[in-house]
Short mmCIF file of C-alpha atoms in Angstrom, two decimals:
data_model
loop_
_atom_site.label_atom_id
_atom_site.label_comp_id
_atom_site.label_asym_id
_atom_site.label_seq_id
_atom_site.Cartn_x
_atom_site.Cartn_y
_atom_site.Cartn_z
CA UNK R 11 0.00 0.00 0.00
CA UNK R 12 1.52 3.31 -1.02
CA UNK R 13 2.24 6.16 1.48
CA UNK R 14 -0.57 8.33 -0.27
CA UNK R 15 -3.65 5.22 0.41
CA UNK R 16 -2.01 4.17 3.88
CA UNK R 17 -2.49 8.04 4.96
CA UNK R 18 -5.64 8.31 3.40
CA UNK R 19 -7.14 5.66 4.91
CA UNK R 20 -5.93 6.94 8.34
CA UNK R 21 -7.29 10.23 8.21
CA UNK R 22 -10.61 8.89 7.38
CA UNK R 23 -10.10 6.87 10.51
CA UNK R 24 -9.89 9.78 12.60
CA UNK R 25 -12.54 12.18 10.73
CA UNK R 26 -14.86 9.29 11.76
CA UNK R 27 -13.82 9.55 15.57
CA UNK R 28 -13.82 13.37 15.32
CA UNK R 29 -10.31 13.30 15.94
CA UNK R 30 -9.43 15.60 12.84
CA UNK R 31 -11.77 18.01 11.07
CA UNK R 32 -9.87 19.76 7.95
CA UNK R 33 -7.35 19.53 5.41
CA UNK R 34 -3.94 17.57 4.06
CA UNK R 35 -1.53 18.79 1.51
CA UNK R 36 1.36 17.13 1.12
CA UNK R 37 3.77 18.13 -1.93
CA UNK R 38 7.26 17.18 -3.73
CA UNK R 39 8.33 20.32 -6.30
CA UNK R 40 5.08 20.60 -8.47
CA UNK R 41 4.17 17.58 -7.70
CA UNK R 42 0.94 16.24 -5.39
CA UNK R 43 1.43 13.39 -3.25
CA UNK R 44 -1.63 13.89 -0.91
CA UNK R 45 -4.69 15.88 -0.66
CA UNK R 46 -7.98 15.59 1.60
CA UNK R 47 -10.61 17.67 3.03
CA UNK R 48 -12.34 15.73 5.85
CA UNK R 49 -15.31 16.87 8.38
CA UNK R 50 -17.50 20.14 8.56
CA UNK R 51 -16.26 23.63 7.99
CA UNK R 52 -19.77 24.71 9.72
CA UNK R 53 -21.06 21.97 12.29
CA UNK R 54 -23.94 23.55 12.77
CA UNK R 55 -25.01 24.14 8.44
CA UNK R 56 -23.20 20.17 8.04
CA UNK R 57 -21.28 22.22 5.10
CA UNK R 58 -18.13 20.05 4.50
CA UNK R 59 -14.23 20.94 4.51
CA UNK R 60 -12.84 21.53 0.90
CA UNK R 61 -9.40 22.48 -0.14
CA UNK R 62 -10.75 26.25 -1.31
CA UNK R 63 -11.35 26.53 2.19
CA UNK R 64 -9.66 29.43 4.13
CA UNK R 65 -8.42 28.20 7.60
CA UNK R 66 -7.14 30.34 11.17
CA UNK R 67 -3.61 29.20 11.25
CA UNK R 68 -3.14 30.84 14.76
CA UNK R 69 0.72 30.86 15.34
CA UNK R 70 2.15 30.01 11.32
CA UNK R 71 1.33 33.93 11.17
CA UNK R 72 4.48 34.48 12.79
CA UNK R 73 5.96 33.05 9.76
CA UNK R 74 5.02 36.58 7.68
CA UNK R 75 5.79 38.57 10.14
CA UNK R 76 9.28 37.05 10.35
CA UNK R 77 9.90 37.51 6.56
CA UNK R 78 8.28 40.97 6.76
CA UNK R 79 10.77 42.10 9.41
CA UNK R 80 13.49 40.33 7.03
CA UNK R 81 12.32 42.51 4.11
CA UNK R 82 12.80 45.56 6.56
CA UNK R 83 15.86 44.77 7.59
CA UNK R 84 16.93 43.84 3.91
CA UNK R 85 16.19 47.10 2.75
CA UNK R 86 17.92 48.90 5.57
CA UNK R 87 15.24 50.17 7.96
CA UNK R 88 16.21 47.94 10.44
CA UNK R 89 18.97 45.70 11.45
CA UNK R 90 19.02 42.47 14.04
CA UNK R 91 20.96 44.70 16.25
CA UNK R 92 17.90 47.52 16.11
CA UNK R 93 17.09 48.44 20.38
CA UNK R 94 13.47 47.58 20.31
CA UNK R 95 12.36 49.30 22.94
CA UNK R 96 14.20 52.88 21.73
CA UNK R 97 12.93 52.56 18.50
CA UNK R 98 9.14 52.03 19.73
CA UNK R 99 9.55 54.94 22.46
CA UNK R 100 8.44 52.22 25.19
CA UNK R 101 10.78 53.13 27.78
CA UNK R 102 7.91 53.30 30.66
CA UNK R 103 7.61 49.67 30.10
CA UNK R 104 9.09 46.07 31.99
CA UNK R 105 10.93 45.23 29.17
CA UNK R 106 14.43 45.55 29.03
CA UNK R 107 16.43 48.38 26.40
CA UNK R 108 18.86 45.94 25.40
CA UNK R 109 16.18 43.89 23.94
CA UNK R 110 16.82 43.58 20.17
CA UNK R 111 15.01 42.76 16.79
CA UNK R 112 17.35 39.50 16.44
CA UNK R 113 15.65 38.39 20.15
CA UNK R 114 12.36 38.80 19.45
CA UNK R 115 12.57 37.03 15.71
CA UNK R 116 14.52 34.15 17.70
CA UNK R 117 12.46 34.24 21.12
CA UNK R 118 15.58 34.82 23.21
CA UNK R 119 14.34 38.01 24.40
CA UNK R 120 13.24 36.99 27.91
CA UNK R 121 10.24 39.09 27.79
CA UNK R 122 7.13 37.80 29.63
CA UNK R 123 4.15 36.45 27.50
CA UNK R 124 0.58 37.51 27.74
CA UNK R 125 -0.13 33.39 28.57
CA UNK R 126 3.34 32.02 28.64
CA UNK R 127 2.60 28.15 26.65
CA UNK R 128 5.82 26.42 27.74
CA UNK R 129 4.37 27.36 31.67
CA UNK R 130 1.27 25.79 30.33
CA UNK R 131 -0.94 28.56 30.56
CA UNK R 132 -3.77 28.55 28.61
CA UNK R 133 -4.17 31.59 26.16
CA UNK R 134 -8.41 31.64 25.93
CA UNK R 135 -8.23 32.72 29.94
CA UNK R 136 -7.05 35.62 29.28
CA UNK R 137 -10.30 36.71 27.60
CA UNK R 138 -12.81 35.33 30.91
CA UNK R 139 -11.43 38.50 32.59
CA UNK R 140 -10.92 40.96 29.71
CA UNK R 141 -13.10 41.20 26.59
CA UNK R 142 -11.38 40.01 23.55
CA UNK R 143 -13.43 42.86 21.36
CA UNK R 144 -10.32 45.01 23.36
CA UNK R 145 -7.63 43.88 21.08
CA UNK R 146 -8.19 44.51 17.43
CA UNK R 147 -4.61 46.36 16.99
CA UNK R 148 -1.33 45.73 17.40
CA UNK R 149 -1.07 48.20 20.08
CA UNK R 150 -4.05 46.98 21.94
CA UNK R 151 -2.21 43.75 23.34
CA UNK R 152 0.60 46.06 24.99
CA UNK R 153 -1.54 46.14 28.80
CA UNK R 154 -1.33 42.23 28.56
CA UNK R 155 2.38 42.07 28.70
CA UNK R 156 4.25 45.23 28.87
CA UNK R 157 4.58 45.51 32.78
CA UNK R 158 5.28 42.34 33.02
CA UNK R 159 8.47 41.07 34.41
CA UNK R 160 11.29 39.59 32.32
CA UNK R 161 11.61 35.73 32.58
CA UNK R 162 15.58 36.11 31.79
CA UNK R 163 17.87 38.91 30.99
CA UNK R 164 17.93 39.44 26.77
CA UNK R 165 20.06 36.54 24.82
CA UNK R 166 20.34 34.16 28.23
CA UNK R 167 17.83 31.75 27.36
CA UNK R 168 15.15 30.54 24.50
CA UNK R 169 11.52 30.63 25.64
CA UNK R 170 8.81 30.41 22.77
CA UNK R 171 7.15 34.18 22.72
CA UNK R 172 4.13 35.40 21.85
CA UNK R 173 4.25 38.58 22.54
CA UNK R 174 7.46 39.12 21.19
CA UNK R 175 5.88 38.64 18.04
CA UNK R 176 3.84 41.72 18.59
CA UNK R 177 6.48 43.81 19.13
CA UNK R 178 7.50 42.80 15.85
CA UNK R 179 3.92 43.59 14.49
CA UNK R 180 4.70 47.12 16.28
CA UNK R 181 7.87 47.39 13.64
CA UNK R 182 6.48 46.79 10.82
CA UNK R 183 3.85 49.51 11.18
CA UNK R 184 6.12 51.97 12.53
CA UNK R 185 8.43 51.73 9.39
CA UNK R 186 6.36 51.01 6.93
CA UNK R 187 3.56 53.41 7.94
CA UNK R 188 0.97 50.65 6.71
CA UNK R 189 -1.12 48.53 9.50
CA UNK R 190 1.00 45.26 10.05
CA UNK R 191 -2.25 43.20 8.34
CA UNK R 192 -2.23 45.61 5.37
CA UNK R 193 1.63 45.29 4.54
CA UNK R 194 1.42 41.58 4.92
CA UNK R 195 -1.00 41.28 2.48
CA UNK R 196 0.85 43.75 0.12
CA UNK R 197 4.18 42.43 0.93
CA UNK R 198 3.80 38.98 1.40
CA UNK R 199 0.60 37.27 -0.30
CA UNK R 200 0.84 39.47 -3.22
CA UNK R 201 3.65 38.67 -4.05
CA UNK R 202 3.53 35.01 -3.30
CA UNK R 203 0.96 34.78 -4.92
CA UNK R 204 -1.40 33.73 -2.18
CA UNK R 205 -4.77 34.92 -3.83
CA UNK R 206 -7.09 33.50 -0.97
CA UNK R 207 -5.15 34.34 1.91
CA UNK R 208 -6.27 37.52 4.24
CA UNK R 209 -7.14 38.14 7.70
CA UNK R 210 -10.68 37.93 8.23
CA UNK R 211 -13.26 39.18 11.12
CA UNK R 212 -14.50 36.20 12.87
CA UNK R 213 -17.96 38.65 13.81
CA UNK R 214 -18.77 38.88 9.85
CA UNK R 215 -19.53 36.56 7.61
CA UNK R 216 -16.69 35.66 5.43
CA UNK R 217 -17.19 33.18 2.30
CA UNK R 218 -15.29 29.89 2.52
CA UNK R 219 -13.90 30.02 6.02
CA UNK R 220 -13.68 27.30 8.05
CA UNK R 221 -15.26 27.67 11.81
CA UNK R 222 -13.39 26.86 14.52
CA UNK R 223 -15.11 24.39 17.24
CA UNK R 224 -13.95 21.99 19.90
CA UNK R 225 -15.94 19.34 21.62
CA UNK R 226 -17.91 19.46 24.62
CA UNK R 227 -17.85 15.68 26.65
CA UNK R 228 -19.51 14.04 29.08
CA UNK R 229 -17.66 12.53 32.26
CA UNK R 230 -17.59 9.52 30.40
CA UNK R 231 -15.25 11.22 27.86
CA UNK R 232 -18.19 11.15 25.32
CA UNK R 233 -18.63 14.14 22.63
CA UNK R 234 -22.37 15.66 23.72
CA UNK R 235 -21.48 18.98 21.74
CA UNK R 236 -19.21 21.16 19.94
CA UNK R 237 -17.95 25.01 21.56
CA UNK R 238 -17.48 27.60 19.01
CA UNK R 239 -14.35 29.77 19.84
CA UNK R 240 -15.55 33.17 19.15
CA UNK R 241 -14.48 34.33 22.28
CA UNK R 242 -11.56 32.25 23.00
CA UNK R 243 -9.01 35.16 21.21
CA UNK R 244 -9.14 38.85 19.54
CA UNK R 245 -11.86 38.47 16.59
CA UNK R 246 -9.30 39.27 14.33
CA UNK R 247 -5.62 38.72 13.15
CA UNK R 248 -2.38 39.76 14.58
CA UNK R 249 1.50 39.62 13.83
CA UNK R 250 1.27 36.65 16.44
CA UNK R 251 -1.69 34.47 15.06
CA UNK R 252 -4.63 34.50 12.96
CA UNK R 253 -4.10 34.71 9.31
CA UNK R 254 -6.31 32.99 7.58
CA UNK R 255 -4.83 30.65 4.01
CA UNK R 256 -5.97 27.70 2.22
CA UNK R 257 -3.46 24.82 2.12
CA UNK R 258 -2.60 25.46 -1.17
CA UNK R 259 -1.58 29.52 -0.58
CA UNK R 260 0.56 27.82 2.34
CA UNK R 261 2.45 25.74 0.35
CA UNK R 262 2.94 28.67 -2.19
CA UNK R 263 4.30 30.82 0.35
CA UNK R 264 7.39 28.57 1.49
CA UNK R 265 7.97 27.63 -1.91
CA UNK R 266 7.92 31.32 -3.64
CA UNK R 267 9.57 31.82 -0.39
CA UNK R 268 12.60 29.49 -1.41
CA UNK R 269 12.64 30.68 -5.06
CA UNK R 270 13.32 34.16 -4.09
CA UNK R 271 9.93 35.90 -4.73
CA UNK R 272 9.75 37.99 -0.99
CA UNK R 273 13.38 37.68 -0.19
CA UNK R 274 17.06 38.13 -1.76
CA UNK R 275 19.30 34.88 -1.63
CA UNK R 276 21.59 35.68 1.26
CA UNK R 277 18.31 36.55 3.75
CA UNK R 278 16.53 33.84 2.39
CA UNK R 279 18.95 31.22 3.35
CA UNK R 280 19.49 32.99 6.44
CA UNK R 281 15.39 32.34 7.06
CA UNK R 282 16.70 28.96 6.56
CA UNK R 283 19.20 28.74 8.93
CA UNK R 284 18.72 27.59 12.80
CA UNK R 285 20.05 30.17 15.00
CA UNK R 286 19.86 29.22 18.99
CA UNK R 287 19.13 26.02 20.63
CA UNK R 288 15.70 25.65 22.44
CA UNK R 289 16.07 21.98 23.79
CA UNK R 290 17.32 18.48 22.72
CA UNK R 291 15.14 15.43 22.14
CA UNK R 292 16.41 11.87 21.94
CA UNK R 293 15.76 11.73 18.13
CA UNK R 294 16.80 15.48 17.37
CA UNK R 295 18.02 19.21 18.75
CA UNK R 296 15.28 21.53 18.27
CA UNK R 297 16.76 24.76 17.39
CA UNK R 298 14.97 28.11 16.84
CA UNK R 299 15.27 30.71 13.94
CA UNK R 300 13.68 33.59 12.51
CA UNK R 301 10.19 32.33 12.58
CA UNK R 302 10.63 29.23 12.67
CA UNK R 303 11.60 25.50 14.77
CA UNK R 304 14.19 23.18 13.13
CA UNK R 305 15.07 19.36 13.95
CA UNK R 306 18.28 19.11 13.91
CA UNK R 307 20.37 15.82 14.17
CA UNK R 308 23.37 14.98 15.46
CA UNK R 309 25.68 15.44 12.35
CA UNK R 310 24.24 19.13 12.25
CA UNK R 311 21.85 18.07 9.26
CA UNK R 312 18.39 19.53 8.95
CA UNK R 313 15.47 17.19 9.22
CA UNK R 314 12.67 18.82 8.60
CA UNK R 315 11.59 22.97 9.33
CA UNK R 316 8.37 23.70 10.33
CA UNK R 317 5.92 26.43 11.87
CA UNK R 318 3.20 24.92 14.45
CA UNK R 319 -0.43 26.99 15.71
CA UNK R 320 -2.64 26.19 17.99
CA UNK R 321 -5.59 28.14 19.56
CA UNK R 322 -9.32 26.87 21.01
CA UNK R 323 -10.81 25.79 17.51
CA UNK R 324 -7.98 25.85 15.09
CA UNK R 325 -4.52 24.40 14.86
CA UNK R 326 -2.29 24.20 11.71
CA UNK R 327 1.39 23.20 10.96
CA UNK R 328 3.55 24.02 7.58
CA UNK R 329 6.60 21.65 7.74
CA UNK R 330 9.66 21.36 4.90
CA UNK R 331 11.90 18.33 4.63
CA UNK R 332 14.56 20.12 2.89
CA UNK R 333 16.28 16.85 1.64
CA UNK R 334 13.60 15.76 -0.38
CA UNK R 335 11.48 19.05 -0.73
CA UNK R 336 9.00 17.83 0.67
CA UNK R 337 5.81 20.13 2.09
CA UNK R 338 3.75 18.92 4.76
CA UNK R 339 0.68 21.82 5.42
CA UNK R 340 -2.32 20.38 7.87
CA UNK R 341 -4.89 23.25 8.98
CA UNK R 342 -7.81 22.13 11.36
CA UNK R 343 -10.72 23.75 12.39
CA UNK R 344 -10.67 21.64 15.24
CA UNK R 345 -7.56 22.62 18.35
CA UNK R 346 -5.61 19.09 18.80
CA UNK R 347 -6.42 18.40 14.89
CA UNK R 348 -3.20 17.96 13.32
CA UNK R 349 -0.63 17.23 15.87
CA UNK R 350 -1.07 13.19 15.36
CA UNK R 351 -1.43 13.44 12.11
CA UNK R 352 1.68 15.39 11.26
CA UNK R 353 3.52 12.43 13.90
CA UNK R 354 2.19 9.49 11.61
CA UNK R 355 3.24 11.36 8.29
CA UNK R 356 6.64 11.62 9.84
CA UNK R 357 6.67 7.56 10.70
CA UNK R 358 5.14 6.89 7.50
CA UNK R 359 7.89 9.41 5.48
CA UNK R 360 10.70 7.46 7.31
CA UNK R 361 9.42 4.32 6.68
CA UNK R 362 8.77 5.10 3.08
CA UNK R 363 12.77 6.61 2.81
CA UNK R 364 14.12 3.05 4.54
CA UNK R 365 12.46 1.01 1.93
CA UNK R 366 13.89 2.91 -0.96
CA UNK R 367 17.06 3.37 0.27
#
């Protein structure tokens, strides 16, 4: 059985147990070696999944506003050395002046998190105290973070950062003079070439975009419902989550991405390039860059690059096996959706490699 019917069938497997609810692309170059669409984009219409279908891809945002900040710093507006907090004019705040645009892009900058993740937080609590119709820009999220304090001095440690991420948003619209969602969508799915991609209002209705839900069980562990997640994070996107793409534009990106369409060679294969070590694994080092996590074995080799989101209703995950150019892009409306599926692609990409080696 080939890797494409073996996956196929498995994802039907967990549709059925409403384990997964979205879409599979998996590509080599031009070509296709997987596609699906599996449960409801609307539970409540019964309106299925399709591949035209835009998805929230939460935390893969950060993955434009890395290459926007690139492009800035490419054309000389910034550098990786840039003070943050001098060039924002946010010296009232917690956060430290010797924080730099190189630390936030590589989340070394120690600065605390709105919900800090790795502590186990959970970001959709924030929003039981404080109404998410708050935040709708950039600026809004500072109160959530600002006057917080550090976790580590600047450059002495690696903790994943949201917030971070909005500082970065912050950038973008200071130099440019363009909202950060505007200049992404001028800067980086025009010319990708991601026609369907935009950030969209999750209070309006917006054609072919997929609703997020999670289930509601019993004690039992049985599903009796599904929660909608309007009001689990800001109705709209940010430089730290929320774009919303279909599989396809996702794929384009880190391929036009590669072939130089939003960046020049030499910060294009620095995008590609792991930069500080996060933690080690027995089957890998994961290492951070700008925007993105890389496995890293033990000869130094890449194994695969990837950018991971999660929130209440979504989660997505755009991973690149540079050795065989392979794509791997999984968006669920749905938040544990493709985090066992992206594990059995891996085992079943392995075990396809050993048996053609």
């Amino acid at each position: 059985m080939s890797f494409s019917d073996k996956f196929a069938l498995y994802l039907q497997q967990r549709a059925q147990d409403h384990a997964f609810s979205g879409v599979a692309l998996i590509t080599r170059g031009s070509s296709q070696l997987f596609t699906g669409a599996y449960g409801y984009a609307s539970r409540a219409w019964k309106i299925p999944n399709t591949l035209s279908m835009r998805f929230d891809t939460a935390s893969v945002t950060k993955l434009f506003t890395a290459v926007a900040i690139l492009q800035l710093i490419e054309q000389g507006h910034l550098a990786f050395e840039t003070p943050v907090i001098d060039f924002l004019d946010l010296r009232d705040t917690s956060i430290a002046p010797t924080v730099t645009v190189y630390h936030l892009l590589t989340h070394t900058s120690g600065i605390a998190d709105d919900a800090d993740e790795e502590s186990g937080e959970n970001y959709a609590a924030i929003w039981q105290t404080r109404s998410n119709y708050l935040v709708q820009e950039t600026i809004d999220f500072l109160p959530q973070f600002a006057y917080k304090p550090a976790n580590f001095p600047p450059g002495q440690g690696c903790r994943y950062c949201n917030c971070g991420y909005v500082l970065l948003g912050l950038l973008i619209e200071k130099v440019s003079g363009l909202t950060y969602r505007n200049y992404v969508c001028q800067h980086i799915f025009a010319p990708a070439g991601m026609l369907r991609s935009d950030f969209f209002r999750m209070d309006l209705a917006n054609d072919e975009v997929a609703e997020g839900y999670d289930p509601l069980r019993d004690e039992q562990g049985a599903i009796v419902g599904w929660k909608k997640n309007i009001y689990a994070y800001p109705p709209i996107g940010s430089p730290d989550g929320g774009a919303h793409v279909t599989a396809g534009d996702l794929d384009q990106f880190l391929r036009q991405l590669k072939a130089g369409a939003l960046l020049s060679a030499p910060f294009m294969q620095a995008f590609f390039t792991p930069q500080v070590l996060h933690h080690t694994t027995p089957e890998w080092k994961q290492m951070y860059g700008y925007g993105v996590r890389f496995a890293v074995d033990e000869n130094g080799q890449i194994i695969f690059v990837e950018k991971g989101g999660i929130n209440a209703g979504t989660s997505a995950v755009l991973r690149h096996y540079p050795a065989r150019d392979i794509n791997v892009v999984l968006l669920a409306n749905i938040q544990d959706g493709v985090w066992e599926p992206l594990k059995t692609i891996h085992r079943l990409l392995m075990a396809d490699e050993e048996s053609t080696a």
